[in-house]
Coordinates of C-alpha atoms and ligand atoms in Angstrom, one line a residue:
M1 CA -25.5 9.0 42.0
S2 CA -25.3 5.7 40.2
D3 CA -24.7 5.9 35.8
T4 CA -27.9 3.9 35.7
A5 CA -31.8 4.2 35.7
K6 CA -34.1 1.4 36.5
L7 CA -37.1 0.5 34.7
I8 CA -39.5 -1.4 36.6
L9 CA -42.3 -3.3 33.9
G10 CA -44.3 -6.3 35.3
D11 CA -41.5 -8.8 37.0
K12 CA -38.6 -7.4 34.4
T13 CA -36.3 -4.5 35.6
Y14 CA -33.9 -2.7 32.8
N15 CA -30.9 -0.7 33.2
L16 CA -31.3 2.4 31.4
P17 CA -27.8 4.6 31.0
I18 CA -28.3 8.0 32.7
I19 CA -25.9 10.8 30.5
T20 CA -24.8 13.8 32.1
G21 CA -24.3 16.9 30.2
T22 CA -21.3 19.0 31.0
E23 CA -23.2 21.4 33.1
N24 CA -24.6 18.4 35.3
E25 CA -27.6 18.6 33.1
K26 CA -29.4 14.9 33.6
A27 CA -30.6 12.5 30.9
I28 CA -32.6 8.6 30.9
D29 CA -31.2 7.4 27.8
I30 CA -34.2 5.6 26.0
T31 CA -33.4 4.5 22.8
K32 CA -33.2 1.1 23.1
L33 CA -36.5 1.1 25.4
R34 CA -38.9 0.2 23.0
T35 CA -37.1 -2.2 20.7
E36 CA -36.2 -4.5 24.8
T37 CA -39.6 -3.6 25.9
S38 CA -42.1 -2.8 23.3
F39 CA -43.1 0.9 25.6
I40 CA -42.8 3.9 24.4
T41 CA -42.8 7.0 25.9
L42 CA -45.0 9.8 25.9
D43 CA -44.6 13.7 26.6
N44 CA -47.1 16.0 25.2
G45 CA -45.3 18.6 24.1
F46 CA -42.1 17.6 24.5
A47 CA -41.6 19.1 27.7
N48 CA -39.1 16.2 29.5
T49 CA -37.7 15.1 25.9
G50 CA -33.9 15.8 24.9
A51 CA -34.0 15.2 21.0
T52 CA -30.3 15.4 21.1
E53 CA -27.3 16.3 22.9
S54 CA -26.0 20.2 21.7
S55 CA -22.8 22.2 22.6
I56 CA -24.5 25.2 21.2
T57 CA -26.7 26.9 23.7
F58 CA -26.9 26.4 27.3
I59 CA -29.8 27.4 29.3
D60 CA -30.7 27.0 32.6
G61 CA -34.2 28.2 33.9
E62 CA -34.4 27.9 37.2
K63 CA -31.4 30.5 37.6
S64 CA -31.9 32.7 34.6
I65 CA -28.7 31.4 32.6
L66 CA -28.3 31.9 28.9
R67 CA -24.9 31.4 27.9
Y68 CA -23.9 31.0 24.0
R69 CA -20.7 28.6 23.2
G70 CA -20.3 29.1 27.2
I71 CA -20.4 32.7 27.0
P72 CA -23.0 34.5 29.4
I73 CA -25.4 36.2 27.6
E74 CA -24.7 39.5 29.0
Q75 CA -21.2 39.5 28.0
V76 CA -21.7 39.1 24.2
A77 CA -24.8 41.4 24.1
E78 CA -22.6 44.2 25.9
H79 CA -19.2 43.4 23.5
S80 CA -19.4 41.7 20.0
T81 CA -21.7 42.1 17.4
F82 CA -24.2 40.1 15.4
V83 CA -22.0 39.1 13.0
E84 CA -19.0 38.0 15.1
T85 CA -22.1 36.1 17.2
A86 CA -23.5 34.6 14.6
Y87 CA -19.8 33.0 13.1
L88 CA -19.5 32.1 17.3
L89 CA -22.5 30.2 17.1
I90 CA -21.8 28.3 13.7
Y91 CA -17.9 28.2 14.2
N92 CA -17.9 27.3 17.7
H93 CA -15.5 29.9 18.9
L94 CA -14.9 33.5 18.8
P95 CA -13.3 34.4 15.6
N96 CA -10.2 36.5 15.0
K97 CA -10.0 39.9 13.2
C98 CA -8.7 38.1 10.1
E99 CA -12.0 35.3 10.2
L100 CA -14.3 38.1 11.2
E101 CA -13.0 40.6 8.4
V102 CA -13.5 37.1 5.8
F103 CA -16.6 36.3 6.7
S104 CA -18.3 40.2 7.0
K105 CA -16.8 40.2 3.7
S106 CA -18.2 37.9 2.5
F107 CA -21.7 38.9 3.9
T108 CA -21.4 42.1 1.2
E109 CA -20.9 39.8 -1.9
Q110 CA -22.7 37.0 -1.4
A111 CA -25.7 40.4 -0.5
M112 CA -27.7 40.7 -3.7
I113 CA -30.0 37.6 -4.7
H114 CA -30.6 36.7 -8.8
E115 CA -32.3 38.8 -10.6
D116 CA -34.8 36.7 -12.0
M117 CA -36.2 36.5 -7.8
K118 CA -37.1 40.2 -8.2
N119 CA -40.2 38.8 -10.2
F120 CA -41.4 36.4 -7.9
F121 CA -42.0 39.1 -5.0
N122 CA -44.7 40.6 -7.5
G123 CA -46.9 37.4 -7.5
Y124 CA -47.4 38.0 -4.4
P125 CA -50.0 40.2 -3.3
S126 CA -49.4 43.9 -2.0
G127 CA -50.0 43.7 2.0
G128 CA -49.2 40.4 2.5
H129 CA -47.2 39.0 5.2
P130 CA -44.2 39.5 5.0
M131 CA -43.4 36.2 7.0
S132 CA -44.9 34.4 4.3
I133 CA -43.2 36.2 1.5
L134 CA -39.9 35.5 3.9
A135 CA -40.4 31.7 3.8
S136 CA -40.9 31.2 0.4
M137 CA -38.0 33.0 -0.6
V138 CA -35.8 31.1 2.1
C139 CA -37.1 27.6 0.1
S140 CA -37.4 29.3 -3.6
L141 CA -33.5 29.5 -2.9
S142 CA -33.0 25.8 -3.5
A143 CA -34.2 27.0 -6.6
Y144 CA -32.0 29.3 -7.6
Y145 CA -28.6 28.1 -6.6
P146 CA -29.1 24.4 -6.9
E147 CA -25.3 23.9 -7.0
L148 CA -25.9 24.8 -3.2
V149 CA -27.9 22.2 -1.9
K150 CA -26.6 18.3 -2.8
P151 CA -27.6 15.8 -0.1
N152 CA -24.6 15.7 1.2
P153 CA -22.7 18.0 1.0
S154 CA -18.8 19.5 1.9
K155 CA -17.0 21.4 4.6
E156 CA -16.9 24.0 1.9
E157 CA -20.1 23.6 0.2
I158 CA -21.4 24.4 3.8
D159 CA -19.7 26.9 4.8
L160 CA -20.8 28.7 0.8
C161 CA -24.7 27.9 1.8
V162 CA -24.2 29.5 5.6
V163 CA -23.0 33.1 4.1
E164 CA -25.6 32.9 1.1
L165 CA -28.5 32.2 3.5
L166 CA -27.2 34.7 6.2
S167 CA -26.7 38.2 3.9
K168 CA -29.4 36.5 1.2
V169 CA -32.1 36.7 4.1
R170 CA -31.4 40.5 5.3
T171 CA -32.2 41.4 1.1
I172 CA -35.2 39.3 0.9
C173 CA -36.5 39.9 4.5
A174 CA -35.9 43.8 3.2
F175 CA -37.9 43.4 -0.2
S176 CA -40.5 41.5 1.7
Y177 CA -41.3 45.0 3.5
K178 CA -40.9 46.8 -0.1
K179 CA -43.2 45.2 -1.6
S180 CA -45.4 44.7 1.3
I181 CA -45.7 48.2 1.0
G182 CA -45.9 48.4 -2.4
E183 CA -42.5 50.8 -2.5
P184 CA -39.1 49.8 -5.5
F185 CA -36.9 47.6 -3.7
I186 CA -33.6 49.1 -2.5
Y187 CA -30.1 46.9 -3.0
P188 CA -28.1 46.4 -0.4
R189 CA -24.5 48.3 -0.1
H190 CA -20.9 47.4 -0.6
D191 CA -19.7 49.7 1.7
L192 CA -22.5 49.4 4.6
R193 CA -22.1 47.0 7.2
Y194 CA -24.7 44.1 8.0
V195 CA -27.1 46.5 9.8
S196 CA -26.5 49.9 8.3
N197 CA -27.5 47.7 4.6
F198 CA -30.7 46.1 6.3
L199 CA -32.1 49.5 7.0
N200 CA -31.2 51.4 4.5
M201 CA -32.5 48.6 2.4
L202 CA -36.0 48.7 4.4
F203 CA -36.3 52.7 5.0
S204 CA -34.4 54.8 1.5
S205 CA -36.1 54.9 -1.8
S206 CA -35.4 56.2 -5.1
N207 CA -36.3 60.0 -3.9
R208 CA -35.6 59.4 0.3
Y209 CA -32.1 59.5 2.2
Y210 CA -32.5 56.9 5.0
D211 CA -30.1 58.9 7.4
I212 CA -28.9 55.7 8.9
N213 CA -28.8 56.4 13.3
P214 CA -26.0 54.3 15.3
I215 CA -28.3 54.8 18.4
I216 CA -30.7 52.7 16.0
V217 CA -28.0 50.2 14.3
D218 CA -26.4 49.9 18.2
T219 CA -30.4 48.4 19.2
L220 CA -30.6 46.3 16.9
E221 CA -26.9 44.6 17.2
V222 CA -28.2 44.0 20.7
L223 CA -31.7 42.5 19.6
F224 CA -30.5 40.9 17.0
I225 CA -28.0 39.1 19.6
L226 CA -30.6 38.3 21.6
H227 CA -32.5 36.7 19.1
A228 CA -29.3 34.2 17.9
D229 CA -30.3 31.2 19.4
H230 CA -32.6 29.6 22.8
E231 CA -31.6 25.7 21.6
Q232 CA -34.0 23.3 21.4
N233 CA -37.2 26.7 20.9
C234 CA -40.3 25.1 18.6
S235 CA -38.4 26.2 15.0
T236 CA -35.1 25.2 15.4
S237 CA -36.4 22.2 16.9
T238 CA -38.8 22.0 13.5
C239 CA -35.0 23.0 11.4
R240 CA -33.3 20.2 13.1
L241 CA -35.9 18.2 12.1
V242 CA -37.1 18.4 8.5
G243 CA -33.0 18.7 8.3
S244 CA -32.5 15.2 9.3
S245 CA -34.1 13.5 6.1
W246 CA -31.0 15.5 4.8
A247 CA -33.5 18.3 3.2
N248 CA -31.1 21.1 2.2
L249 CA -30.5 24.1 4.4
F250 CA -33.1 26.8 2.7
A251 CA -35.5 24.0 2.9
S252 CA -35.3 22.9 6.7
V253 CA -34.6 27.1 7.6
S254 CA -37.8 28.3 5.4
A255 CA -39.7 25.8 7.5
A256 CA -38.3 27.2 11.0
I257 CA -39.1 30.1 9.4
C258 CA -43.3 29.1 9.7
A259 CA -43.1 27.1 13.0
L260 CA -41.3 31.2 14.5
W261 CA -44.5 32.8 12.9
G262 CA -47.1 31.2 15.8
P263 CA -48.1 34.2 18.2
L264 CA -47.1 31.3 20.7
H265 CA -43.7 31.9 19.3
G266 CA -42.3 35.0 17.2
G267 CA -45.0 36.0 16.2
A268 CA -45.9 37.1 20.2
N269 CA -43.7 40.1 19.8
Q270 CA -46.6 41.5 17.0
S271 CA -49.5 40.1 19.3
V272 CA -47.8 42.2 22.0
I273 CA -47.6 45.1 20.7
E274 CA -51.6 44.1 19.5
M275 CA -52.4 43.6 22.0
L276 CA -51.1 46.8 24.5
Q277 CA -52.8 48.6 21.5
S278 CA -56.2 46.6 22.4
I279 CA -56.1 47.8 26.4
I280 CA -55.6 51.7 25.2
A281 CA -58.5 51.3 23.3
D282 CA -61.3 49.9 25.3
G283 CA -60.1 52.1 27.9
G284 CA -56.6 50.9 29.6
D285 CA -58.2 48.9 32.4
L286 CA -55.1 45.9 33.0
K287 CA -57.1 44.4 35.6
K288 CA -59.5 43.7 33.5
Y289 CA -57.0 41.6 30.6
I290 CA -55.5 40.2 33.6
N291 CA -58.2 39.0 34.8
K292 CA -59.3 37.5 31.4
A293 CA -55.9 35.5 31.0
K294 CA -56.4 34.0 34.3
D295 CA -60.0 32.8 33.2
R296 CA -59.9 29.2 32.3
N297 CA -62.6 29.6 30.3
D298 CA -61.1 32.4 28.0
P299 CA -58.7 32.1 25.8
F300 CA -57.4 35.0 26.2
R301 CA -53.6 34.8 27.1
L302 CA -50.7 38.1 28.0
M303 CA -48.7 37.7 24.8
G304 CA -45.6 38.4 25.9
F305 CA -45.6 36.5 29.5
G306 CA -44.5 32.8 30.3
H307 CA -42.2 30.5 28.9
R308 CA -41.4 26.7 28.2
V309 CA -38.1 26.7 29.8
Y310 CA -37.4 30.0 31.9
K311 CA -39.2 29.6 35.1
N312 CA -37.5 32.3 36.5
Y313 CA -36.7 36.3 34.3
D314 CA -35.8 35.1 30.9
P315 CA -32.7 37.1 30.9
R316 CA -33.1 39.1 27.5
A317 CA -35.6 39.8 28.8
R318 CA -34.1 42.1 31.1
I319 CA -31.6 43.6 28.5
I320 CA -34.0 44.4 26.7
K321 CA -36.1 46.0 28.8
K322 CA -33.4 48.5 30.0
K323 CA -32.1 49.2 26.4
A324 CA -36.3 50.0 26.0
Y325 CA -35.2 52.6 28.2
E326 CA -31.8 53.6 26.2
V327 CA -33.2 53.6 24.0
F328 CA -36.1 55.7 24.1
N329 CA -34.7 58.5 26.2
K330 CA -31.5 59.1 23.1
L331 CA -34.2 59.3 20.6
G332 CA -36.5 61.3 22.7
I333 CA -39.1 59.4 22.8
N334 CA -42.3 58.9 24.9
D335 CA -44.7 55.9 24.0
P336 CA -47.9 55.7 26.4
L337 CA -47.2 51.8 25.5
L338 CA -44.3 51.4 27.2
D339 CA -45.4 53.1 30.3
L340 CA -48.5 50.5 29.7
A341 CA -46.2 47.2 29.9
V342 CA -44.0 47.8 32.6
K343 CA -47.5 48.9 34.9
L344 CA -48.5 45.5 33.2
E345 CA -45.3 43.6 33.9
E346 CA -45.6 45.4 37.9
Q347 CA -49.3 44.1 38.8
V348 CA -48.3 40.6 36.9
L349 CA -45.0 39.8 39.4
K350 CA -47.4 40.6 42.3
D351 CA -50.5 38.5 41.4
E352 CA -51.0 34.8 42.9
Y353 CA -51.9 33.0 39.4
F354 CA -48.9 34.0 37.7
I355 CA -46.7 33.9 40.4
E356 CA -47.5 30.3 41.5
R357 CA -47.0 29.2 37.5
K358 CA -43.7 31.0 37.1
L359 CA -44.5 33.2 34.2
Y360 CA -42.6 36.1 33.7
P361 CA -41.9 38.8 30.8
N362 CA -39.7 36.9 27.9
V363 CA -37.9 38.5 25.2
D364 CA -40.9 39.2 23.0
F365 CA -42.3 41.2 25.6
Y366 CA -40.1 44.3 25.4
S367 CA -38.7 43.9 21.8
G368 CA -41.6 44.6 20.2
L369 CA -41.7 48.6 21.7
I370 CA -38.4 49.2 20.7
Y371 CA -39.1 47.9 16.8
Q372 CA -42.1 50.6 16.8
A373 CA -39.8 53.4 18.1
I374 CA -37.5 52.8 15.2
G375 CA -40.1 52.5 13.4
I376 CA -39.9 48.7 11.8
P377 CA -44.0 48.1 10.9
T378 CA -45.7 45.9 13.4
K379 CA -46.1 42.9 10.7
M380 CA -42.0 43.4 10.0
F381 CA -41.4 42.4 13.5
P382 CA -41.7 38.2 13.1
V383 CA -39.0 38.6 9.9
M384 CA -37.0 40.5 12.8
F385 CA -36.9 37.7 15.2
A386 CA -36.0 35.6 12.2
I387 CA -32.8 37.4 11.1
G388 CA -32.0 37.1 14.8
R389 CA -32.3 33.6 15.2
L390 CA -31.2 32.5 11.6
P391 CA -27.3 31.5 13.1
G392 CA -29.0 29.4 15.9
W393 CA -31.3 27.2 13.3
I394 CA -27.9 27.2 11.2
A395 CA -25.4 26.0 13.7
H396 CA -28.2 23.2 14.6
W397 CA -28.5 22.6 11.3
V398 CA -24.7 22.1 11.0
E399 CA -24.3 20.2 14.4
M400 CA -26.9 17.9 13.1
R401 CA -25.7 16.8 9.6
E402 CA -21.9 16.8 11.5
N403 CA -22.7 14.1 14.0
P404 CA -22.7 10.5 13.0
K405 CA -24.8 9.5 15.3
S406 CA -28.2 11.9 13.7
R407 CA -30.9 9.9 12.6
I408 CA -34.2 10.9 10.7
G409 CA -36.3 12.3 13.1
R410 CA -39.7 10.2 13.6
P411 CA -41.3 10.5 17.0
R412 CA -43.9 7.9 17.5
Q413 CA -47.6 7.7 18.8
I414 CA -50.2 6.3 21.1
Y415 CA -53.0 5.4 18.3
I416 CA -56.6 6.8 19.9
G417 CA -58.8 5.9 16.9
N418 CA -61.2 2.9 15.6
N419 CA -60.3 -0.6 15.8
E420 CA -60.3 -2.7 12.6
T421 CA -63.6 -1.3 10.5
N422 CA -64.6 -2.2 7.5
Y423 CA -65.1 0.4 4.6
T424 CA -69.0 0.1 3.8
P425 CA -69.7 1.2 0.5
I426 CA -71.7 4.6 -0.6
G427 CA -72.2 3.2 -4.7
N428 CA -70.2 5.5 -5.8
R429 CA -68.3 3.4 -7.7
Ligands
ACO1 N1 -51.2 34.2 29.9 C1 -51.8 33.4 31.0 N2 -51.7 31.8 31.6 C2 -50.2 31.4 30.9 C3 -49.9 32.3 30.2 C4 -50.2 33.7 29.7 N3 -49.2 34.2 29.2 N4 -48.9 31.3 29.6 C5 -49.0 30.2 30.7 N5 -50.4 30.1 31.6 C6 -51.1 29.3 32.1 C7 -51.4 28.1 32.0 O1 -52.9 28.5 31.1 C8 -51.0 26.9 32.0 O2 -51.9 27.2 33.7 P1 -52.8 26.4 34.2 O3 -51.2 25.5 34.8 O4 -53.6 26.3 34.9 O5 -53.6 25.4 32.8 C9 -49.7 27.3 33.1 O6 -49.8 29.1 32.9 C10 -48.6 26.8 32.3 O7 -48.7 26.8 30.9 P2 -48.2 26.4 29.3 O8 -49.4 26.7 28.6 O9 -48.4 24.7 29.7 O10 -47.1 26.1 29.5 P3 -46.1 26.4 28.1 O11 -44.5 25.6 28.6 O12 -46.5 25.3 27.4 O13 -46.6 27.4 26.8 C11 -46.2 29.5 26.4 C12 -45.3 28.2 26.9 C13 -46.2 28.9 25.0 C14 -44.5 30.6 25.5 C15 -46.7 30.4 27.2 O14 -46.4 30.4 28.6 C16 -47.6 31.0 26.3 O15 -49.0 30.8 25.2 N6 -47.2 32.4 26.2 C17 -47.9 33.8 25.7 C18 -47.2 33.2 23.9 C19 -46.1 34.2 24.1 O16 -45.9 35.0 25.0 N7 -45.3 33.5 23.6 C20 -43.7 33.7 23.3 C21 -42.6 32.6 23.4 S1 -40.8 33.3 24.0 C22 -40.8 32.8 22.3 O17 -41.1 32.2 21.5 C23 -39.2 34.1 22.0

């Protein structure tokens, strides 16, 4: 194939460079399109637009492939830990023993949040959604740690900011939960590792000792790993876009958390459980809900199905489904919602509407069931997703800031409003 694409506009032909990625993905480089032709491209939802070149994550949605820094997700999920995966995504290689030890140790050192920040939690009404608390608190880190938010940080300053954020987010998430149920905060412990420490802050209380269950720790490690990155999804693109103005890492991640919250993205795990519960409450008639999802005049969608990129089974959903059975068996749980979810999946995968549109269960379809089984309350589900996705947001922010070709993100538009219209005074001045 030629290394240029030809664009014919009227009687002029323009040669546009073709870019090829390491997995042979092709793109037409339109960087100079507007300058040379005065045309722009229009791409609703950016479904065909590459915003950047990136070396972090590779997805082939047709073949169900997901790789972090080249390593298949199945291998990472089976062998790695969340902390090691975070290192892999951010620093572009698996850490050796010493690097991993230093990285893990710095999480323990940075786990506390500024004591004054605790007062900030009190400003929230109890019952407030923990995602709103999380987003504000992460942005507030910029105010409490001003030394970390210089517009042009050095490599060392970025490294420090990265561990501060990864470690403190876990504490903030646990505190947000405690706030939302009106219980006193439990501080991070020096002797516990990342996931165990989080579980302890979540479930211990001043008069109740939480017995850390290794099955639950292992399950959460896997769930966090599976969520750790997914290239240019809505929240990661938000993080990059905000960071492209040289906004600091805390502010950029706070924006990503808000983007993640939406039910079409990371809020879907909460919506799946609510959907399954309402199907049961309504008599368990799956056909009725499948038909509702297919009805163009009904806004209802089957939550946990469909994906912009995967047009075949989401590889993360396959791992999570297996994990769900494993955890339920080991913990001796019999959950009618899991049975309903499996039946729903079976019916959907046979239905012409879903087959035609290549709609399969996504990562969020089974994750909520596991969170529920291990005692995580429904409104914390998107928060769990946020903890998992944090290394990805950070890796992309760092990649963008280190790339000398990065420019501020600023899409164009096609204006379809009024032509020039005179102001008509109504006499208020
Ligand atoms: N239920 C019913 N129909 C659906 C669903 C669904 N869950 N998802 C897509 N469709 C239909 C659409 O109505 C559309 O039909 P049409 O061609 O007749 O108009 C077609 O499939 C294509 O759907 P789009 O909305 O154009 O697909 P898009 O790529 O824009 O959206 C998305 C992807 C947002 C994930 C969508 O599938 C959806 O809303 N799913 C439910 C929410 C969800 O599970 N989100 C989590 C995504 S994974 C993640 O963020 C971690």
